[in-house]
Amino acid sequence: MKIQIDGWKSGLTFSSAHFLPDYSNCSRLHGHTYGISVVIEGEMTEGIIVDFRIVKEKIREIISKIDHKVIISTEGKLEIKKGEEIEIKYKNKRYVFPPEDCALLPIFSSSAENLATYILKEFLKSIELKNISKIEIGVDEGYGQGAWAKWEK
């Protein structure tokens, strides 16, 4: 059995700024409104696989930490200095942000692919998996354009 949540229709959205070093126009600081979709497969117990409300609550907890922030990847090519300010250097660019305006994530870059993987990993930490066999998380950078990450038992 499978359940599915459309993030755009269910309000699982957030807005953030980011940049992708070495990717043409994407290397400039820019923003998106993202939609998070979820597909879960598994065996039904007591008539359901998992409560939709719980899934949406857990996703909202994850995305609330990056909503309206600058997403900064800590595992990639950026030189990052943390202190009273977050200073980021890469090649000939330098950005300075207040720490409270940043979400430093342990990902290589802030691409939709890496954000989907990050959100999936965080979701897996927060949900009981007893009867779940597969989870897919989709991250759209605007409606209809995104990336999916998948976990299977």
GROMACS .gro file of N, CA and C in nm:
model
  459
    1MET      N    1   0.086  -0.117   0.000
    1MET     CA    2   0.000   0.000   0.000
    1MET      C    3   0.090   0.124   0.000
    2LYS      N    4   0.037   0.232  -0.052
    2LYS     CA    5   0.116   0.355  -0.065
    2LYS      C    6   0.031   0.475  -0.026
    3ILE      N    7   0.095   0.571   0.043
    3ILE     CA    8   0.032   0.701   0.067
    3ILE      C    9   0.120   0.808   0.002
    4GLN      N   10   0.058   0.921  -0.026
    4GLN     CA   11   0.130   1.027  -0.095
    4GLN      C   12   0.080   1.162  -0.044
    5ILE      N   13   0.173   1.254  -0.023
    5ILE     CA   14   0.139   1.390   0.020
    5ILE      C   15   0.202   1.487  -0.079
    6ASP      N   16   0.120   1.569  -0.140
    6ASP     CA   17   0.166   1.674  -0.232
    6ASP      C   18   0.196   1.797  -0.148
    7GLY      N   19   0.322   1.833  -0.141
    7GLY     CA   20   0.364   1.944  -0.056
    7GLY      C   21   0.301   2.077  -0.092
    8TRP      N   22   0.279   2.101  -0.221
    8TRP     CA   23   0.219   2.228  -0.265
    8TRP      C   24   0.076   2.238  -0.216
    9LYS      N   25   0.002   2.129  -0.226
    9LYS     CA   26  -0.139   2.131  -0.187
    9LYS      C   27  -0.157   2.118  -0.037
   10SER      N   28  -0.058   2.062   0.032
   10SER     CA   29  -0.067   2.039   0.177
   10SER      C   30   0.005   2.145   0.259
   11GLY      N   31   0.062   2.244   0.193
   11GLY     CA   32   0.131   2.351   0.266
   11GLY      C   33   0.267   2.313   0.319
   12LEU      N   34   0.329   2.210   0.264
   12LEU     CA   35   0.465   2.173   0.305
   12LEU      C   36   0.563   2.249   0.216
   13THR      N   37   0.573   2.377   0.240
   13THR     CA   38   0.657   2.465   0.159
   13THR      C   39   0.745   2.551   0.248
   14PHE      N   40   0.855   2.596   0.191
   14PHE     CA   41   0.942   2.691   0.260
   14PHE      C   42   1.014   2.773   0.156
   15SER      N   43   1.064   2.888   0.199
   15SER     CA   44   1.141   2.976   0.110
   15SER      C   45   1.280   2.993   0.168
   16SER      N   46   1.379   2.986   0.080
   16SER     CA   47   1.518   3.003   0.123
   16SER      C   48   1.600   3.059   0.009
   17ALA      N   49   1.714   3.117   0.047
   17ALA     CA   50   1.813   3.163  -0.051
   17ALA      C   51   1.929   3.064  -0.049
   18HIS      N   52   1.998   3.056  -0.162
   18HIS     CA   53   2.116   2.970  -0.170
   18HIS      C   54   2.194   3.007  -0.295
   19PHE      N   55   2.307   2.943  -0.312
   19PHE     CA   56   2.382   2.953  -0.437
   19PHE      C   57   2.459   2.824  -0.457
   20LEU      N   58   2.484   2.792  -0.583
   20LEU     CA   59   2.557   2.671  -0.619
   20LEU      C   60   2.687   2.710  -0.686
   21PRO      N   61   2.799   2.704  -0.615
   21PRO     CA   62   2.927   2.742  -0.675
   21PRO      C   63   2.950   2.665  -0.806
   22ASP      N   64   3.004   2.734  -0.904
   22ASP     CA   65   3.043   2.673  -1.032
   22ASP      C   66   2.927   2.634  -1.123
   23TYR      N   67   2.807   2.681  -1.098
   23TYR     CA   68   2.693   2.647  -1.183
   23TYR      C   69   2.631   2.771  -1.244
   24SER      N   70   2.702   2.837  -1.332
   24SER     CA   71   2.654   2.950  -1.412
   24SER      C   72   2.567   3.046  -1.330
   25ASN      N   73   2.444   3.069  -1.374
   25ASN     CA   74   2.355   3.163  -1.305
   25ASN      C   75   2.326   3.121  -1.161
   26CYS      N   76   2.329   2.991  -1.135
   26CYS     CA   77   2.300   2.941  -1.000
   26CYS      C   78   2.411   2.973  -0.902
   27SER      N   79   2.526   3.019  -0.952
   27SER     CA   80   2.635   3.054  -0.862
   27SER      C   81   2.611   3.189  -0.795
   28ARG      N   82   2.511   3.262  -0.843
   28ARG     CA   83   2.473   3.388  -0.778
   28ARG      C   84   2.371   3.358  -0.669
   29LEU      N   85   2.373   3.436  -0.564
   29LEU     CA   86   2.276   3.421  -0.456
   29LEU      C   87   2.136   3.444  -0.512
   30HIS      N   88   2.048   3.348  -0.489
   30HIS     CA   89   1.910   3.358  -0.536
   30HIS      C   90   1.821   3.275  -0.445
   31GLY      N   91   1.692   3.282  -0.465
   31GLY     CA   92   1.601   3.211  -0.377
   31GLY      C   93   1.497   3.131  -0.451
   32HIS      N   94   1.431   3.043  -0.376
   32HIS     CA   95   1.322   2.961  -0.427
   32HIS      C   96   1.216   2.948  -0.320
   33THR      N   97   1.096   2.920  -0.364
   33THR     CA   98   0.995   2.865  -0.275
   33THR      C   99   0.990   2.717  -0.309
   34TYR      N  100   1.019   2.635  -0.209
   34TYR     CA  101   1.030   2.491  -0.227
   34TYR      C  102   0.902   2.422  -0.181
   35GLY      N  103   0.867   2.314  -0.248
   35GLY     CA  104   0.757   2.228  -0.205
   35GLY      C  105   0.812   2.090  -0.175
   36ILE      N  106   0.770   2.033  -0.062
   36ILE     CA  107   0.818   1.902  -0.019
   36ILE      C  108   0.706   1.800  -0.032
   37SER      N  109   0.727   1.698  -0.114
   37SER     CA  110   0.629   1.591  -0.130
   37SER      C  111   0.684   1.463  -0.069
   38VAL      N  112   0.592   1.377  -0.026
   38VAL     CA  113   0.630   1.255   0.044
   38VAL      C  114   0.548   1.138  -0.012
   39VAL      N  115   0.616   1.027  -0.037
   39VAL     CA  116   0.551   0.901  -0.072
   39VAL      C  117   0.602   0.797   0.026
   40ILE      N  118   0.509   0.724   0.088
   40ILE     CA  119   0.547   0.620   0.184
   40ILE      C  120   0.475   0.492   0.146
   41GLU      N  121   0.550   0.382   0.141
   41GLU     CA  122   0.493   0.250   0.114
   41GLU      C  123   0.515   0.161   0.235
   42GLY      N  124   0.420   0.071   0.257
   42GLY     CA  125   0.433  -0.021   0.368
   42GLY      C  126   0.307  -0.103   0.388
   43GLU      N  127   0.307  -0.179   0.495
   43GLU     CA  128   0.193  -0.261   0.532
   43GLU      C  129   0.101  -0.182   0.625
   44MET      N  130  -0.028  -0.200   0.604
   44MET     CA  131  -0.123  -0.131   0.691
   44MET      C  132  -0.134  -0.205   0.824
   45THR      N  133  -0.136  -0.126   0.931
   45THR     CA  134  -0.168  -0.179   1.063
   45THR      C  135  -0.281  -0.091   1.115
   46GLU      N  136  -0.383  -0.154   1.166
   46GLU     CA  137  -0.502  -0.082   1.214
   46GLU      C  138  -0.560   0.009   1.106
   47GLY      N  139  -0.551  -0.037   0.980
   47GLY     CA  140  -0.615   0.034   0.870
   47GLY      C  141  -0.535   0.144   0.804
   48ILE      N  142  -0.413   0.174   0.853
   48ILE     CA  143  -0.331   0.279   0.791
   48ILE      C  144  -0.185   0.236   0.787
   49ILE      N  145  -0.107   0.301   0.701
   49ILE     CA  146   0.038   0.281   0.700
   49ILE      C  147   0.099   0.372   0.805
   50VAL      N  148   0.065   0.499   0.796
   50VAL     CA  149   0.114   0.601   0.889
   50VAL      C  150   0.014   0.716   0.885
   51ASP      N  151   0.000   0.786   0.994
   51ASP     CA  152  -0.092   0.899   1.004
   51ASP      C  153  -0.039   1.017   0.922
   52PHE      N  154  -0.118   1.066   0.828
   52PHE     CA  155  -0.079   1.182   0.746
   52PHE      C  156  -0.036   1.299   0.834
   53ARG      N  157  -0.110   1.320   0.942
   53ARG     CA  158  -0.083   1.433   1.031
   53ARG      C  159   0.058   1.424   1.089
   54ILE      N  160   0.100   1.306   1.128
   54ILE     CA  161   0.234   1.288   1.185
   54ILE      C  162   0.341   1.314   1.080
   55VAL      N  163   0.320   1.263   0.958
   55VAL     CA  164   0.417   1.285   0.850
   55VAL      C  165   0.433   1.435   0.825
   56LYS      N  166   0.322   1.506   0.812
   56LYS     CA  167   0.329   1.651   0.785
   56LYS      C  168   0.392   1.727   0.901
   57GLU      N  169   0.361   1.686   1.022
   57GLU     CA  170   0.420   1.750   1.141
   57GLU      C  171   0.573   1.734   1.141
   58LYS      N  172   0.621   1.613   1.112
   58LYS     CA  173   0.766   1.587   1.112
   58LYS      C  174   0.836   1.665   1.001
   59ILE      N  175   0.775   1.669   0.882
   59ILE     CA  176   0.835   1.746   0.771
   59ILE      C  177   0.837   1.894   0.806
   60ARG      N  178   0.729   1.945   0.865
   60ARG     CA  179   0.726   2.088   0.903
   60ARG      C  180   0.835   2.121   1.005
   61GLU      N  181   0.860   2.030   1.099
   61GLU     CA  182   0.967   2.052   1.197
   61GLU      C  183   1.102   2.065   1.126
   62ILE      N  184   1.126   1.984   1.027
   62ILE     CA  185   1.254   1.988   0.954
   62ILE      C  186   1.266   2.116   0.873
   63ILE      N  187   1.164   2.148   0.795
   63ILE     CA  188   1.175   2.264   0.706
   63ILE      C  189   1.165   2.396   0.780
   64SER      N  190   1.108   2.396   0.900
   64SER     CA  191   1.101   2.522   0.977
   64SER      C  192   1.240   2.573   1.013
   65LYS      N  193   1.337   2.482   1.020
   65LYS     CA  194   1.475   2.521   1.055
   65LYS      C  195   1.549   2.586   0.939
   66ILE      N  196   1.496   2.572   0.817
   66ILE     CA  197   1.563   2.631   0.700
   66ILE      C  198   1.475   2.734   0.629
   67ASP      N  199   1.352   2.750   0.677
   67ASP     CA  200   1.260   2.845   0.614
   67ASP      C  201   1.308   2.988   0.635
   68HIS      N  202   1.306   3.066   0.528
   68HIS     CA  203   1.347   3.206   0.528
   68HIS      C  204   1.489   3.225   0.581
   69LYS      N  205   1.576   3.135   0.540
   69LYS     CA  206   1.718   3.144   0.576
   69LYS      C  207   1.803   3.124   0.451
   70VAL      N  208   1.929   3.159   0.464
   70VAL     CA  209   2.026   3.131   0.358
   70VAL      C  210   2.082   2.991   0.386
   71ILE      N  211   2.065   2.901   0.292
   71ILE     CA  212   2.115   2.765   0.309
   71ILE      C  213   2.262   2.762   0.268
   72ILE      N  214   2.345   2.717   0.362
   72ILE     CA  215   2.489   2.712   0.338
   72ILE      C  216   2.535   2.568   0.355
   73SER      N  217   2.598   2.514   0.253
   73SER     CA  218   2.648   2.376   0.258
   73SER      C  219   2.785   2.376   0.324
   74THR      N  220   2.799   2.291   0.427
   74THR     CA  221   2.925   2.289   0.503
   74THR      C  222   3.022   2.181   0.455
   75GLU      N  223   2.978   2.092   0.366
   75GLU     CA  224   3.063   1.981   0.324
   75GLU      C  225   3.124   2.001   0.185
   76GLY      N  226   3.105   2.114   0.126
   76GLY     CA  227   3.150   2.135  -0.011
   76GLY      C  228   3.274   2.220  -0.022
   77LYS      N  229   3.274   2.307  -0.122
   77LYS     CA  230   3.391   2.385  -0.161
   77LYS      C  231   3.402   2.520  -0.090
   78LEU      N  232   3.307   2.554  -0.007
   78LEU     CA  233   3.305   2.687   0.054
   78LEU      C  234   3.400   2.697   0.172
   79GLU      N  235   3.463   2.813   0.185
   79GLU     CA  236   3.540   2.844   0.306
   79GLU      C  237   3.445   2.920   0.397
   80ILE      N  238   3.419   2.863   0.516
   80ILE     CA  239   3.319   2.920   0.607
   80ILE      C  240   3.385   2.955   0.739
   81LYS      N  241   3.365   3.080   0.783
   81LYS     CA  242   3.412   3.125   0.914
   81LYS      C  243   3.290   3.161   0.997
   82LYS      N  244   3.282   3.100   1.117
   82LYS     CA  245   3.168   3.125   1.206
   82LYS      C  246   3.214   3.210   1.323
   83GLY      N  247   3.134   3.304   1.361
   83GLY     CA  248   3.160   3.391   1.474
   83GLY      C  249   3.039   3.480   1.494
   84GLU      N  250   3.063   3.608   1.518
   84GLU     CA  251   2.951   3.701   1.528
   84GLU      C  252   2.878   3.713   1.395
   85GLU      N  253   2.948   3.676   1.289
   85GLU     CA  254   2.891   3.672   1.155
   85GLU      C  255   2.933   3.540   1.090
   86ILE      N  256   2.859   3.502   0.989
   86ILE     CA  257   2.898   3.388   0.907
   86ILE      C  258   2.959   3.446   0.781
   87GLU      N  259   3.088   3.418   0.759
   87GLU     CA  260   3.156   3.467   0.640
   87GLU      C  261   3.182   3.348   0.548
   88ILE      N  262   3.144   3.367   0.423
   88ILE     CA  263   3.161   3.261   0.323
   88ILE      C  264   3.246   3.315   0.210
   89LYS      N  265   3.350   3.239   0.175
   89LYS     CA  266   3.435   3.276   0.062
   89LYS      C  267   3.442   3.158  -0.034
   90TYR      N  268   3.438   3.193  -0.161
   90TYR     CA  269   3.460   3.094  -0.265
   90TYR      C  270   3.508   3.167  -0.389
   91LYS      N  271   3.627   3.131  -0.434
   91LYS     CA  272   3.691   3.197  -0.548
   91LYS      C  273   3.692   3.347  -0.524
   92ASN      N  274   3.631   3.426  -0.612
   92ASN     CA  275   3.638   3.572  -0.598
   92ASN      C  276   3.516   3.631  -0.526
   93LYS      N  277   3.435   3.547  -0.463
   93LYS     CA  278   3.314   3.596  -0.396
   93LYS      C  279   3.328   3.587  -0.245
   94ARG      N  280   3.261   3.680  -0.178
   94ARG     CA  281   3.259   3.682  -0.031
   94ARG      C  282   3.121   3.727   0.014
   95TYR      N  283   3.061   3.650   0.103
   95TYR     CA  284   2.931   3.684   0.160
   95TYR      C  285   2.945   3.689   0.312
   96VAL      N  286   2.870   3.781   0.374
   96VAL     CA  287   2.867   3.790   0.520
   96VAL      C  288   2.720   3.798   0.562
   97PHE      N  289   2.682   3.709   0.655
   97PHE     CA  290   2.543   3.702   0.701
   97PHE      C  291   2.538   3.697   0.853
   98PRO      N  292   2.430   3.747   0.914
   98PRO     CA  293   2.408   3.723   1.056
   98PRO      C  294   2.381   3.572   1.077
   99PRO      N  295   2.435   3.512   1.181
   99PRO     CA  296   2.416   3.368   1.202
   99PRO      C  297   2.269   3.325   1.206
  100GLU      N  298   2.183   3.409   1.264
  100GLU     CA  299   2.042   3.372   1.276
  100GLU      C  300   1.970   3.368   1.140
  101ASP      N  301   2.032   3.423   1.038
  101ASP     CA  302   1.974   3.421   0.903
  101ASP      C  303   2.024   3.303   0.820
  102CYS      N  304   2.105   3.216   0.880
  102CYS     CA  305   2.168   3.107   0.806
  102CYS      C  306   2.124   2.970   0.857
  103ALA      N  307   2.120   2.876   0.765
  103ALA     CA  308   2.102   2.734   0.798
  103ALA      C  309   2.223   2.662   0.742
  104LEU      N  310   2.315   2.623   0.830
  104LEU     CA  311   2.435   2.550   0.787
  104LEU      C  312   2.401   2.401   0.786
  105LEU      N  313   2.403   2.343   0.668
  105LEU     CA  314   2.363   2.203   0.653
  105LEU      C  315   2.482   2.117   0.612
  106PRO      N  316   2.490   1.994   0.665
  106PRO     CA  317   2.601   1.903   0.633
  106PRO      C  318   2.579   1.835   0.497
  107ILE      N  319   2.580   1.916   0.391
  107ILE     CA  320   2.560   1.867   0.255
  107ILE      C  321   2.669   1.926   0.166
  108PHE      N  322   2.694   1.864   0.051
  108PHE     CA  323   2.799   1.911  -0.040
  108PHE      C  324   2.760   2.041  -0.108
  109SER      N  325   2.637   2.052  -0.150
  109SER     CA  326   2.586   2.176  -0.208
  109SER      C  327   2.437   2.183  -0.179
  110SER      N  328   2.379   2.300  -0.198
  110SER     CA  329   2.238   2.318  -0.165
  110SER      C  330   2.148   2.295  -0.286
  111SER      N  331   2.184   2.198  -0.369
  111SER     CA  332   2.101   2.160  -0.483
  111SER      C  333   1.974   2.092  -0.434
  112ALA      N  334   1.874   2.085  -0.519
  112ALA     CA  335   1.750   2.014  -0.484
  112ALA      C  336   1.780   1.868  -0.450
  113GLU      N  337   1.874   1.808  -0.520
  113GLU     CA  338   1.911   1.668  -0.495
  113GLU      C  339   1.964   1.651  -0.353
  114ASN      N  340   2.056   1.738  -0.313
  114ASN     CA  341   2.113   1.728  -0.179
  114ASN      C  342   2.014   1.767  -0.071
  115LEU      N  343   1.927   1.863  -0.098
  115LEU     CA  344   1.824   1.900  -0.001
  115LEU      C  345   1.725   1.784   0.019
  116ALA      N  346   1.690   1.714  -0.088
  116ALA     CA  347   1.600   1.599  -0.076
  116ALA      C  348   1.665   1.491   0.011
  117THR      N  349   1.792   1.465  -0.010
  117THR     CA  350   1.864   1.365   0.070
  117THR      C  351   1.871   1.408   0.216
  118TYR      N  352   1.901   1.534   0.240
  118TYR     CA  353   1.909   1.586   0.377
  118TYR      C  354   1.774   1.573   0.448
  119ILE      N  355   1.667   1.616   0.383
  119ILE     CA  356   1.534   1.609   0.445
  119ILE      C  357   1.494   1.465   0.470
  120LEU      N  358   1.525   1.375   0.377
  120LEU     CA  359   1.496   1.233   0.397
  120LEU      C  360   1.569   1.179   0.519
  121LYS      N  361   1.698   1.209   0.532
  121LYS     CA  362   1.776   1.160   0.648
  121LYS      C  363   1.718   1.212   0.779
  122GLU      N  364   1.683   1.339   0.782
  122GLU     CA  365   1.624   1.397   0.903
  122GLU      C  366   1.488   1.334   0.933
  123PHE      N  367   1.409   1.311   0.830
  123PHE     CA  368   1.277   1.248   0.847
  123PHE      C  369   1.292   1.107   0.902
  124LEU      N  370   1.388   1.032   0.851
  124LEU     CA  371   1.411   0.895   0.899
  124LEU      C  372   1.444   0.890   1.048
  125LYS      N  373   1.511   0.994   1.097
  125LYS     CA  374   1.544   1.000   1.240
  125LYS      C  375   1.420   1.023   1.326
  126SER      N  376   1.314   1.075   1.266
  126SER     CA  377   1.200   1.122   1.345
  126SER      C  378   1.076   1.033   1.336
  127ILE      N  379   1.078   0.932   1.252
  127ILE     CA  380   0.955   0.855   1.227
  127ILE      C  381   0.977   0.708   1.264
  128GLU      N  382   0.872   0.645   1.316
  128GLU     CA  383   0.877   0.503   1.348
  128GLU      C  384   0.862   0.423   1.219
  129LEU      N  385   0.952   0.330   1.194
  129LEU     CA  386   0.959   0.261   1.065
  129LEU      C  387   0.904   0.118   1.067
  130LYS      N  388   0.836   0.077   1.175
  130LYS     CA  389   0.802  -0.064   1.193
  130LYS      C  390   0.731  -0.129   1.074
  131ASN      N  391   0.635  -0.064   1.013
  131ASN     CA  392   0.563  -0.125   0.902
  131ASN      C  393   0.588  -0.053   0.769
  132ILE      N  394   0.686   0.037   0.767
  132ILE     CA  395   0.719   0.115   0.647
  132ILE      C  396   0.832   0.045   0.572
  133SER      N  397   0.814   0.028   0.440
  133SER     CA  398   0.917  -0.038   0.359
  133SER      C  399   0.990   0.057   0.265
  134LYS      N  400   0.930   0.172   0.236
  134LYS     CA  401   0.992   0.266   0.142
  134LYS      C  402   0.943   0.407   0.169
  135ILE      N  403   1.037   0.503   0.162
  135ILE     CA  404   1.003   0.645   0.176
  135ILE      C  405   1.073   0.721   0.065
  136GLU      N  406   0.999   0.809   0.000
  136GLU     CA  407   1.056   0.898  -0.100
  136GLU      C  408   1.021   1.041  -0.062
  137ILE      N  409   1.120   1.128  -0.068
  137ILE     CA  410   1.102   1.271  -0.040
  137ILE      C  411   1.137   1.348  -0.167
  138GLY      N  412   1.044   1.432  -0.210
  138GLY     CA  413   1.067   1.517  -0.326
  138GLY      C  414   1.082   1.662  -0.285
  139VAL      N  415   1.180   1.729  -0.342
  139VAL     CA  416   1.202   1.872  -0.317
  139VAL      C  417   1.191   1.944  -0.451
  140ASP      N  418   1.085   2.024  -0.464
  140ASP     CA  419   1.066   2.104  -0.586
  140ASP      C  420   1.119   2.244  -0.565
  141GLU      N  421   1.197   2.293  -0.661
  141GLU     CA  422   1.241   2.433  -0.664
  141GLU      C  423   1.141   2.508  -0.750
  142GLY      N  424   1.026   2.535  -0.695
  142GLY     CA  425   0.915   2.586  -0.774
  142GLY      C  426   0.832   2.469  -0.821
  143TYR      N  427   0.710   2.498  -0.862
  143TYR     CA  428   0.616   2.392  -0.897
  143TYR      C  429   0.661   2.313  -1.019
  144GLY      N  430   0.669   2.180  -1.004
  144GLY     CA  431   0.694   2.091  -1.116
  144GLY      C  432   0.838   2.064  -1.152
  145GLN      N  433   0.933   2.113  -1.074
  145GLN     CA  434   1.075   2.094  -1.107
  145GLN      C  435   1.149   2.059  -0.978
  146GLY      N  436   1.193   1.935  -0.966
  146GLY     CA  437   1.256   1.898  -0.841
  146GLY      C  438   1.335   1.770  -0.848
  147ALA      N  439   1.374   1.723  -0.731
  147ALA     CA  440   1.456   1.602  -0.717
  147ALA      C  441   1.397   1.516  -0.606
  148TRP      N  442   1.421   1.385  -0.617
  148TRP     CA  443   1.368   1.289  -0.521
  148TRP      C  444   1.481   1.207  -0.459
  149ALA      N  445   1.467   1.180  -0.330
  149ALA     CA  446   1.558   1.090  -0.259
  149ALA      C  447   1.474   0.974  -0.206
  150LYS      N  448   1.534   0.854  -0.203
  150LYS     CA  449   1.458   0.735  -0.167
  150LYS      C  450   1.531   0.652  -0.062
  151TRP      N  451   1.455   0.597   0.032
  151TRP     CA  452   1.503   0.500   0.130
  151TRP      C  453   1.418   0.375   0.117
  152GLU      N  454   1.482   0.258   0.121
  152GLU     CA  455   1.409   0.131   0.121
  152GLU      C  456   1.470   0.037   0.223
  153LYS      N  457   1.384  -0.042   0.286
  153LYS     CA  458   1.431  -0.145   0.379
  153LYS      C  459   1.505  -0.251   0.304
   0.00000   0.00000   0.00000
